[in-house]
XYZ file of C-alpha atoms in Angstrom:
166
model
C -90.971 -40.220 -1.738
C -89.180 -41.909 1.154
C -86.292 -40.373 3.077
C -83.272 -40.286 0.709
C -80.824 -40.724 3.575
C -82.438 -44.080 4.447
C -81.763 -45.437 0.950
C -78.427 -47.215 1.635
C -79.848 -49.226 4.551
C -83.050 -50.031 2.652
C -81.101 -51.218 -0.389
C -78.820 -53.374 1.783
C -81.844 -55.092 3.322
C -83.584 -55.577 -0.029
C -80.400 -56.856 -1.668
C -79.891 -59.782 0.752
C -82.109 -62.311 -1.113
C -80.760 -60.954 -4.383
C -77.166 -61.490 -3.275
C -78.010 -65.011 -2.053
C -79.115 -65.955 -5.578
C -75.844 -64.638 -6.971
C -73.501 -66.123 -4.360
C -71.681 -69.369 -5.021
C -69.402 -71.595 -2.972
C -66.242 -69.477 -3.361
C -67.413 -65.948 -4.063
C -69.858 -63.484 -2.593
C -72.040 -61.065 -4.527
C -72.510 -57.569 -3.191
C -75.042 -54.887 -4.157
C -74.908 -51.676 -2.151
C -75.755 -48.030 -2.334
C -73.213 -45.475 -1.156
C -74.077 -42.315 0.725
C -76.725 -40.012 -0.715
C -75.585 -36.395 -1.121
C -77.340 -33.208 -2.254
C -76.924 -32.154 -5.881
C -75.408 -28.750 -6.493
C -74.789 -27.417 -9.965
C -76.512 -27.255 -13.286
C -77.191 -29.685 -16.120
C -75.275 -32.955 -15.683
C -72.170 -33.322 -17.795
C -68.853 -35.141 -17.319
C -67.340 -32.503 -15.001
C -70.407 -32.057 -12.792
C -70.903 -35.815 -12.631
C -67.287 -36.264 -11.573
C -67.766 -33.686 -8.796
C -70.970 -35.414 -7.679
C -69.264 -38.824 -7.619
C -66.432 -37.323 -5.576
C -68.951 -35.807 -3.145
C -70.550 -39.252 -2.690
C -67.163 -40.856 -1.971
C -66.141 -37.967 0.317
C -69.295 -38.561 2.400
C -68.016 -42.012 3.347
C -64.789 -43.445 4.684
C -61.859 -44.320 2.492
C -60.681 -41.191 0.709
C -61.166 -42.530 -2.842
C -60.407 -39.961 -5.565
C -62.356 -40.008 -8.843
C -59.646 -39.737 -11.473
C -61.586 -39.539 -14.724
C -64.698 -37.741 -15.968
C -67.999 -39.593 -15.644
C -69.723 -39.775 -19.011
C -73.508 -39.857 -18.734
C -75.327 -42.794 -20.314
C -77.486 -41.826 -23.297
C -80.645 -42.760 -21.407
C -81.119 -41.733 -17.770
C -82.614 -45.174 -17.055
C -79.737 -47.127 -18.669
C -78.389 -47.936 -15.199
C -81.381 -50.228 -14.644
C -80.552 -52.232 -17.760
C -76.849 -52.373 -16.828
C -77.663 -53.890 -13.431
C -80.291 -56.270 -14.822
C -77.990 -57.471 -17.614
C -75.071 -58.102 -15.267
C -77.145 -60.150 -12.820
C -79.092 -62.167 -15.391
C -76.457 -62.745 -18.047
C -73.253 -60.987 -17.036
C -70.380 -61.285 -14.607
C -72.615 -61.456 -11.520
C -74.208 -64.759 -12.605
C -72.533 -67.714 -10.833
C -72.726 -69.783 -14.030
C -70.259 -67.356 -15.612
C -67.755 -68.473 -13.002
C -68.697 -72.160 -12.697
C -70.084 -74.679 -15.160
C -72.834 -76.042 -12.871
C -76.037 -75.843 -14.995
C -78.121 -75.722 -11.796
C -76.857 -72.185 -11.263
C -78.604 -70.931 -14.403
C -82.164 -72.239 -14.475
C -84.824 -70.086 -16.177
C -86.648 -69.659 -12.850
C -83.474 -68.542 -11.113
C -82.635 -66.045 -13.876
C -86.196 -64.668 -13.843
C -86.146 -64.296 -10.045
C -82.761 -62.564 -10.149
C -84.069 -60.096 -12.755
C -87.201 -59.437 -10.705
C -85.151 -58.751 -7.591
C -82.848 -56.416 -9.557
C -85.901 -54.486 -10.764
C -87.161 -54.311 -7.173
C -83.857 -52.904 -5.934
C -83.945 -50.296 -8.734
C -87.519 -49.331 -7.811
C -86.505 -49.041 -4.155
C -83.579 -46.785 -5.019
C -85.833 -44.428 -6.964
C -88.459 -44.494 -4.195
C -85.946 -42.870 -1.841
C -83.998 -40.094 -3.589
C -86.415 -39.884 -6.555
C -86.340 -40.759 -10.246
C -82.861 -40.957 -11.747
C -82.384 -38.138 -14.281
C -78.793 -38.930 -15.235
C -76.507 -41.922 -14.717
C -73.101 -43.173 -15.786
C -70.153 -45.435 -14.967
C -67.781 -44.143 -12.330
C -64.607 -45.556 -10.906
C -64.604 -46.327 -7.254
C -63.154 -48.298 -4.429
C -63.203 -52.023 -5.074
C -60.900 -53.545 -2.485
C -61.103 -57.318 -2.621
C -63.363 -57.350 -5.658
C -62.817 -59.750 -8.501
C -65.237 -57.903 -10.794
C -67.197 -54.777 -9.995
C -69.139 -51.899 -11.451
C -70.020 -48.547 -9.894
C -72.829 -46.431 -11.315
C -73.405 -42.781 -10.433
C -77.126 -42.077 -10.085
C -78.299 -38.448 -10.131
C -81.834 -37.266 -9.345
C -83.092 -33.680 -9.347
C -81.875 -33.181 -5.768
C -79.574 -36.064 -4.829
C -76.673 -38.190 -6.050
C -75.396 -41.598 -4.990
C -73.342 -44.501 -6.315
C -74.723 -48.005 -6.818
C -71.821 -50.435 -6.358
C -72.088 -54.105 -7.241
C -69.576 -56.851 -7.703
C -68.124 -60.243 -6.860
C -65.694 -60.661 -3.949
C -63.543 -63.495 -2.596
């Protein structure tokens, strides 16, 4: 396992070609990992997950407050499918925003999915395999569409934030 604290920088570097595929002329795609914090507590549930998400946001600038419980996905690995779906067929795809068919070629969709899988693998190579995940609210200043996913391993927690910005 790689150093968990290096995960945000590693994900930012790996996400650059991924973001380039998702960018278009007016909007910019962003995929980033927030701070990685130690996990304290017992079995993940909505209250513990909310506290973990708050700890992740407290580790960075901004002062965002998590206002609602974070419900865990049924499968710990569901976060991977959420990211893959959004970048291959969801709001992150430029074709969803513009009608240019050149933005949605099979090769481009396949490459975007492969890069998403690579970013997911990289995330788990740093803090470890994700044991619990779920949607969490979060800062989204300037975002048109966004999604924040809390990722919890045995020892660490972080938030994967992705979206489209002006």
